[in-house]
Short mmCIF file of C-alpha atoms in Angstrom, two decimals:
data_model
loop_
_atom_site.label_atom_id
_atom_site.label_comp_id
_atom_site.label_asym_id
_atom_site.label_seq_id
_atom_site.Cartn_x
_atom_site.Cartn_y
_atom_site.Cartn_z
CA MET A 1 0.00 0.00 0.00
CA PRO A 2 1.56 3.36 -0.97
CA ALA A 3 1.67 6.03 1.74
CA THR A 4 -1.16 8.38 0.75
CA PRO A 5 -2.95 10.59 3.28
CA PHE A 6 -5.91 8.19 3.09
CA SER A 7 -3.87 5.03 3.70
CA ILE A 8 -2.07 6.82 6.55
CA LEU A 9 -5.42 7.72 8.08
CA LEU A 10 -6.55 4.09 7.84
CA VAL A 11 -3.42 2.90 9.65
CA PHE A 12 -3.68 5.38 12.53
CA LEU A 13 -7.46 5.39 13.13
CA PRO A 14 -7.62 1.97 14.85
CA LEU A 15 -4.38 2.69 16.73
CA SER A 16 -6.11 5.61 18.43
CA LEU A 17 -8.34 3.32 20.45
CA VAL A 18 -5.43 1.31 21.85
CA THR A 19 -3.60 4.30 23.31
CA ILE A 20 -4.53 3.18 26.81
CA GLY A 21 -2.54 4.71 29.62
CA GLY A 22 -1.08 7.26 27.23
CA GLY A 23 0.32 7.15 23.72
CA GLN A 24 3.27 4.96 24.73
CA SER A 25 1.16 1.83 24.51
CA ALA A 26 0.50 2.17 20.78
CA ILE A 27 4.16 2.41 19.76
CA ALA A 28 4.61 -1.36 19.38
CA ASP A 29 1.74 -1.57 16.92
CA MET A 30 2.67 1.68 15.20
CA HIS A 31 6.11 0.20 14.56
CA ARG A 32 4.59 -2.99 13.17
CA GLN A 33 2.22 -1.15 10.82
CA ILE A 34 4.74 1.42 9.58
CA VAL A 35 7.87 -0.75 9.38
CA ASP A 36 6.87 -4.42 9.07
CA VAL A 37 3.50 -4.36 7.31
CA ASN A 38 3.66 -1.35 5.00
CA HIS A 39 7.45 -0.85 4.77
CA TRP A 40 6.96 2.92 4.80
CA LEU A 41 9.99 3.51 7.03
CA THR A 42 12.99 1.39 8.04
CA ALA A 43 13.35 0.41 11.68
CA ALA A 44 16.22 2.92 11.98
CA GLN A 45 14.10 5.75 10.55
CA PHE A 46 11.32 4.86 12.96
CA VAL A 47 13.67 5.02 15.95
CA ASP A 48 14.99 8.38 14.70
CA ALA A 49 11.42 9.71 14.53
CA PHE A 50 10.77 8.37 18.03
CA ALA A 51 13.83 10.23 19.33
CA ILE A 52 12.71 13.48 17.67
CA ALA A 53 9.22 13.11 19.15
CA ARG A 54 10.76 12.72 22.60
CA LEU A 55 12.88 15.84 22.11
CA ALA A 56 9.91 17.94 20.99
CA PRO A 57 7.35 19.46 23.35
CA GLY A 58 3.74 18.32 23.52
CA PRO A 59 2.07 14.92 23.64
CA GLY A 60 4.36 12.02 22.67
CA SER A 61 1.75 10.73 20.21
CA LEU A 62 2.74 13.58 17.92
CA LEU A 63 5.18 10.90 16.73
CA ALA A 64 2.28 9.99 14.42
CA THR A 65 2.17 13.55 13.06
CA LEU A 66 5.90 13.51 12.35
CA ILE A 67 5.68 10.14 10.57
CA GLY A 68 2.69 11.32 8.54
CA TRP A 69 4.66 14.40 7.51
CA GLN A 70 7.70 12.35 6.51
CA LEU A 71 5.54 9.99 4.45
CA ALA A 72 3.19 12.37 2.67
CA GLY A 73 3.88 15.99 3.61
CA PHE A 74 1.22 18.33 5.00
CA TRP A 75 -1.83 16.18 4.33
CA GLY A 76 0.01 13.12 5.57
CA ALA A 77 0.63 14.95 8.86
CA VAL A 78 -3.01 16.04 9.08
CA ALA A 79 -4.26 12.52 8.32
CA ALA A 80 -1.99 10.92 10.93
CA THR A 81 -2.92 13.50 13.58
CA VAL A 82 -6.65 13.14 12.98
CA GLY A 83 -6.25 9.37 12.93
CA ILE A 84 -4.33 8.98 16.17
CA PHE A 85 -6.17 11.65 18.20
CA GLY A 86 -9.60 11.79 16.56
CA PRO A 87 -11.55 8.72 17.73
CA THR A 88 -10.51 9.04 21.37
CA ALA A 89 -11.24 12.77 21.33
CA VAL A 90 -14.82 12.03 20.25
CA LEU A 91 -15.05 9.26 22.85
CA ILE A 92 -13.93 11.39 25.78
CA TYR A 93 -16.12 14.26 24.65
CA ALA A 94 -19.13 11.94 24.68
CA VAL A 95 -18.25 10.59 28.13
CA THR A 96 -17.69 14.11 29.48
CA SER A 97 -21.07 15.29 28.27
CA LEU A 98 -22.74 12.23 29.79
CA TRP A 99 -20.78 12.39 33.03
CA SER A 100 -22.99 14.90 34.84
CA ARG A 101 -26.05 12.79 34.06
CA TYR A 102 -24.61 9.42 35.01
CA GLN A 103 -22.09 9.44 37.79
CA GLY A 104 -20.65 6.20 36.50
CA ALA A 105 -18.27 5.63 39.38
CA ARG A 106 -18.40 1.83 39.44
CA ILE A 107 -17.85 1.26 35.75
CA LEU A 108 -15.13 3.90 35.82
CA THR A 109 -13.30 2.15 38.65
CA ALA A 110 -13.65 -1.13 36.77
CA LEU A 111 -12.26 0.47 33.61
CA GLU A 112 -9.34 1.88 35.52
CA THR A 113 -8.38 -1.24 37.47
CA GLY A 114 -9.17 -3.54 34.56
CA LEU A 115 -7.16 -1.64 31.98
CA ARG A 116 -4.18 -0.92 34.21
CA PRO A 117 -2.48 -4.34 33.69
CA VAL A 118 -3.27 -4.19 29.95
CA ALA A 119 -1.65 -0.77 29.68
CA ALA A 120 1.39 -1.95 31.64
CA GLY A 121 1.78 -4.96 29.32
CA MET A 122 1.49 -2.76 26.24
CA ILE A 123 3.98 -0.14 27.41
CA LEU A 124 6.49 -2.88 28.26
CA ALA A 125 5.92 -4.43 24.83
CA SER A 126 6.49 -1.04 23.19
CA SER A 127 9.77 -0.59 25.07
CA TYR A 128 10.84 -4.06 23.95
CA VAL A 129 10.07 -3.26 20.30
CA LEU A 130 12.02 0.01 20.51
CA ILE A 131 15.03 -1.66 22.09
CA GLN A 132 14.98 -4.28 19.31
CA ALA A 133 14.88 -1.56 16.66
CA LEU A 134 17.75 0.39 18.19
CA ASP A 135 21.12 0.58 16.42
CA GLY A 136 24.28 0.52 18.50
CA GLY A 137 24.24 -3.03 19.83
CA TRP A 138 24.97 -3.58 23.49
CA PHE A 139 26.04 0.02 24.00
CA GLY A 140 22.58 1.14 22.94
CA ARG A 141 20.79 -1.41 25.10
CA GLY A 142 23.04 -0.61 28.04
CA LEU A 143 22.38 3.11 27.62
CA ALA A 144 18.63 2.48 27.53
CA LEU A 145 18.84 0.51 30.79
CA VAL A 146 21.05 3.10 32.50
CA SER A 147 18.63 5.81 31.41
CA THR A 148 15.70 3.80 32.81
CA ALA A 149 17.46 3.41 36.15
CA LEU A 150 18.35 7.12 36.33
CA LEU A 151 14.76 8.14 35.55
CA MET A 152 13.34 5.84 38.18
CA LEU A 153 15.85 6.54 40.93
CA THR A 154 16.80 10.20 40.48
CA PRO A 155 14.89 13.41 39.64
CA VAL A 156 17.00 13.84 36.48
CA ASN A 157 15.59 16.11 33.75
CA PRO A 158 14.53 13.83 30.83
CA LEU A 159 15.63 16.35 28.20
CA LEU A 160 19.12 16.56 29.68
CA LEU A 161 19.25 12.79 29.77
CA ILE A 162 18.31 12.53 26.08
CA ALA A 163 20.93 15.13 25.17
CA ALA A 164 23.50 13.22 27.23
CA GLY A 165 22.55 10.02 25.37
CA ALA A 166 23.17 11.75 22.03
CA GLY A 167 26.52 13.08 23.28
CA CYS A 168 27.50 9.69 24.62
CA PHE A 169 26.90 8.01 21.25
CA VAL A 170 28.76 10.71 19.35
CA GLY A 171 31.69 10.20 21.74
CA LEU A 172 31.64 6.41 21.33
CA HIS A 173 31.44 6.82 17.57
CA THR A 174 34.41 9.19 17.56
CA LEU A 175 36.37 6.57 19.51
CA ALA A 176 35.27 4.08 16.80
CA LEU A 177 33.53 1.87 19.38
CA ILE A 178 30.18 1.94 17.53
CA MET B 1 -17.67 24.65 42.11
CA PRO B 2 -16.75 28.31 41.60
CA ASP B 3 -19.18 29.27 38.92
CA THR B 4 -19.36 32.79 37.67
CA GLN B 5 -20.31 32.87 34.03
CA ALA B 6 -18.41 36.14 33.51
CA GLN B 7 -15.11 34.55 34.55
CA ARG B 8 -15.41 31.69 32.10
CA PRO B 9 -12.66 31.71 29.51
CA THR B 10 -13.59 32.17 25.86
CA PRO B 11 -12.63 29.44 23.37
CA LEU B 12 -9.76 31.65 22.21
CA GLN B 13 -8.45 31.96 25.76
CA LEU B 14 -8.72 28.20 26.23
CA PHE B 15 -6.82 27.69 22.98
CA LEU B 16 -4.05 30.01 24.16
CA ILE B 17 -3.80 28.49 27.65
CA PHE B 18 -3.51 24.97 26.26
CA SER B 19 -1.08 26.08 23.54
CA ARG B 20 1.18 27.40 26.23
CA ILE B 21 0.88 24.24 28.30
CA GLY B 22 1.46 22.05 25.23
CA LEU B 23 4.51 23.96 24.06
CA THR B 24 6.21 24.08 27.45
CA SER B 25 5.66 20.44 28.33
CA PHE B 26 8.47 17.99 27.88
CA GLY B 27 7.97 14.39 28.86
CA GLY B 28 5.08 14.44 31.30
CA GLY B 29 4.03 16.20 34.47
CA LEU B 30 1.33 18.00 32.54
CA SER B 31 -1.64 17.26 34.72
CA GLY B 32 0.13 19.02 37.57
CA TRP B 33 0.41 22.07 35.34
CA MET B 34 -3.29 21.98 34.49
CA LEU B 35 -4.25 21.59 38.14
CA ARG B 36 -2.25 24.71 39.00
CA GLU B 37 -3.67 26.70 36.10
CA PHE B 38 -7.36 25.82 36.30
CA VAL B 39 -7.98 24.87 39.92
CA GLN B 40 -5.50 26.82 42.02
CA ARG B 41 -4.71 29.95 40.06
CA ARG B 42 -7.91 30.70 38.14
CA GLN B 43 -10.33 28.72 40.32
CA LEU B 44 -12.42 27.73 37.32
CA LEU B 45 -12.85 24.11 38.39
CA SER B 46 -13.15 22.48 41.78
CA GLU B 47 -10.43 20.06 42.74
CA GLU B 48 -12.94 17.22 42.86
CA ASP B 49 -14.17 17.97 39.37
CA PHE B 50 -10.59 18.07 38.15
CA LEU B 51 -9.72 14.72 39.73
CA ASN B 52 -12.86 13.11 38.28
CA GLY B 53 -11.69 14.28 34.88
CA LEU B 54 -8.21 12.95 35.51
CA SER B 55 -9.43 9.46 36.33
CA ILE B 56 -11.60 9.43 33.19
CA ALA B 57 -8.68 10.73 31.12
CA GLN B 58 -6.53 7.90 32.42
CA ALA B 59 -9.16 5.16 32.26
CA LEU B 60 -10.30 5.78 28.70
CA PRO B 61 -8.05 5.27 25.70
CA GLY B 62 -6.40 8.36 24.29
CA VAL B 63 -3.47 10.46 25.28
CA ASN B 64 -4.05 11.51 28.89
CA VAL B 65 -3.18 15.15 28.37
CA THR B 66 -5.38 15.66 25.32
CA ASN B 67 -8.20 13.79 27.07
CA MET B 68 -7.77 16.14 30.01
CA ALA B 69 -7.81 19.18 27.71
CA ILE B 70 -11.12 18.00 26.24
CA TRP B 71 -12.59 17.38 29.71
CA ILE B 72 -11.61 20.84 30.97
CA GLY B 73 -12.62 22.56 27.73
CA CYS B 74 -15.99 20.84 27.75
CA ARG B 75 -16.67 21.74 31.39
CA LEU B 76 -15.74 25.38 30.85
CA GLY B 77 -16.96 26.08 27.36
CA GLY B 78 -19.11 23.24 26.04
CA ARG B 79 -18.41 21.89 22.59
CA SER B 80 -16.52 24.92 21.25
CA GLY B 81 -14.47 25.00 24.45
CA ALA B 82 -13.57 21.34 24.04
CA ILE B 83 -12.58 21.83 20.40
CA ALA B 84 -10.54 24.95 21.18
CA SER B 85 -8.71 23.24 24.04
CA TRP B 86 -7.95 20.16 21.95
CA LEU B 87 -6.64 22.28 19.08
CA GLY B 88 -4.51 24.29 21.50
CA MET B 89 -2.98 21.14 22.91
CA VAL B 90 -2.25 19.51 19.53
CA VAL B 91 -1.77 22.00 16.70
CA PRO B 92 1.06 24.28 17.90
CA ALA B 93 3.05 21.31 19.19
CA ALA B 94 2.40 19.45 15.90
CA ILE B 95 3.85 22.38 13.96
CA VAL B 96 6.90 22.45 16.23
CA ILE B 97 7.57 18.72 15.87
CA VAL B 98 7.41 18.97 12.07
CA LEU B 99 9.86 21.89 12.16
CA ILE B 100 12.24 19.94 14.39
CA GLY B 101 11.87 16.88 12.13
CA GLY B 102 12.64 19.07 9.11
CA ALA B 103 15.73 20.45 10.80
CA PHE B 104 16.98 16.93 11.49
CA ALA B 105 16.18 15.82 7.93
CA SER B 106 18.30 18.65 6.55
CA ILE B 107 21.34 17.37 8.45
CA SER B 108 20.57 13.69 7.84
CA GLY B 109 23.31 13.53 5.21
CA TYR B 110 25.87 13.56 8.01
CA GLU B 111 26.45 10.16 9.54
CA LEU B 112 26.95 11.74 12.96
CA SER B 113 23.38 13.05 13.04
CA HIS B 114 22.06 9.47 12.84
CA VAL B 115 24.51 8.37 15.54
CA ALA B 116 23.41 11.27 17.79
CA LEU B 117 19.72 10.52 17.22
CA ASN B 118 20.31 6.88 18.07
CA GLY B 119 21.95 7.86 21.32
CA ALA B 120 19.04 10.21 22.03
CA ALA B 121 16.62 7.37 21.24
CA ALA B 122 18.46 4.94 23.51
CA ALA B 123 18.14 7.40 26.40
CA ALA B 124 14.52 8.19 25.45
CA ILE B 125 13.61 4.49 25.49
CA GLY B 126 14.41 4.81 29.19
CA LEU B 127 11.36 7.10 29.46
CA SER B 128 9.17 4.43 27.93
CA LEU B 129 10.64 1.56 29.94
CA ALA B 130 10.57 3.51 33.21
CA MET B 131 6.90 4.28 32.59
CA GLY B 132 6.23 0.62 31.79
CA LEU B 133 7.95 -0.53 34.97
CA THR B 134 6.12 2.07 37.06
CA ALA B 135 2.83 0.95 35.54
CA ALA B 136 3.75 -2.69 36.18
CA ARG B 137 4.55 -1.87 39.79
CA ARG B 138 1.06 -0.41 40.23
CA VAL B 139 -0.57 -3.63 39.02
CA PRO B 140 -2.01 -5.45 42.07
CA ARG B 141 0.07 -8.44 43.15
CA ARG B 142 -2.66 -10.93 42.38
CA VAL B 143 -2.73 -13.78 39.90
CA PHE B 144 -5.39 -12.40 37.57
CA PRO B 145 -4.03 -8.86 36.99
CA LEU B 146 -0.49 -10.20 36.64
CA ALA B 147 -1.68 -12.81 34.14
CA VAL B 148 -3.48 -10.07 32.18
CA MET B 149 -0.29 -8.05 32.02
CA ALA B 150 1.78 -11.06 30.90
CA ALA B 151 -0.85 -12.13 28.36
CA THR B 152 -0.87 -8.63 26.84
CA PHE B 153 2.92 -8.63 26.49
CA ILE B 154 2.94 -12.12 24.96
CA ALA B 155 0.07 -11.32 22.58
CA VAL B 156 1.91 -8.28 21.24
CA ILE B 157 5.51 -9.54 21.17
CA VAL B 158 5.35 -13.30 20.74
CA LEU B 159 2.04 -13.89 18.97
CA GLN B 160 2.21 -10.54 17.14
CA LEU B 161 -1.55 -10.11 17.40
CA PRO B 162 -2.95 -6.74 16.31
CA LEU B 163 -3.11 -4.45 19.34
CA LEU B 164 -6.71 -3.46 18.74
CA TRP B 165 -7.97 -7.04 19.09
CA THR B 166 -5.63 -7.68 21.99
CA VAL B 167 -7.04 -4.73 23.88
CA LEU B 168 -10.64 -5.45 22.97
CA GLY B 169 -10.26 -9.08 23.99
CA ILE B 170 -8.00 -9.06 27.04
CA GLY B 171 -9.07 -5.56 28.07
CA SER B 172 -12.81 -6.21 28.12
CA LEU B 173 -12.30 -9.50 29.98
CA SER B 174 -10.18 -7.72 32.57
CA VAL B 175 -12.65 -4.82 32.92
CA ALA B 176 -15.55 -7.27 33.29
CA VAL B 177 -13.74 -9.15 36.05
CA SER B 178 -12.90 -5.92 37.92
CA TYR B 179 -16.50 -4.78 37.57
CA HIS B 180 -17.78 -7.96 39.18
CA GLN B 181 -15.23 -7.78 41.96
CA SER B 182 -15.98 -4.15 42.84
#
């Protein structure tokens, strides 16, 4: 399937509904659709886009916007953005408007506790997919693990950490280690 | 709930507030920002109302921060408020990410730029993995929730099932079980 705004929209629309617990959960499937199924980007290009999305402000799911732009310019970006954000935006709007009428506390609690382990499984799967797609061998994997530990154990600024990761790789490359 | 019609922000004001929040947010912590802006500083929403919105934003699919923008926008300005808030959260940041992507593309001829991006990605994967581990830690230490988490991981990674069907299947089973236990 060529990457037209319409085909991009069709790929991202269903992904919208699986962004449970934040956009992180959909990355595994986004990678599969973009890289494995449609061959629109290589795994390396996908990881580059992921890094850029993490460096940029705003919701992380704007990764979809960036990919849409890279694939099909302005309308590709619009299609991907509408696809990834649209269905859930309509859903939450509907729930918000109904909320005052039905204080659906029990179903809400069930949704929250029931979806929590699903979201955790999906975010872990997404991290696994990203680590697999990373260039740089054991240095890259080691860096990802060190970064995880720093984020969980210290109040380090994520942006500084990402910049340090870039610097670290440039240094290793200069020393011809990667 | 503090409720003076005259104080209510216009859709344009909502758009601008959320644009600012969207453009100054890097890697999370956004709901804290919104709480300060709408509950503490402007007193447009009660804390309880805000927290209700937050649990809905987290329980339903969708990016938490855009869900939250829609909830707040809808409470304060109805449909046009919701649309304005959503656009404020997404559009300016979307333009910025495309500009940053373009800047990187223009230096992509240099091998070092790919190396640097890979290093950045390796560190950024830490954000994803740390969030996954934190989420996993919040899963109750009981057989069923842990099995749901493992089954989700296996379905995505080993069986390579489409995520939508995984979520609809495992997710609705898990929600149904929690509903009956509550």
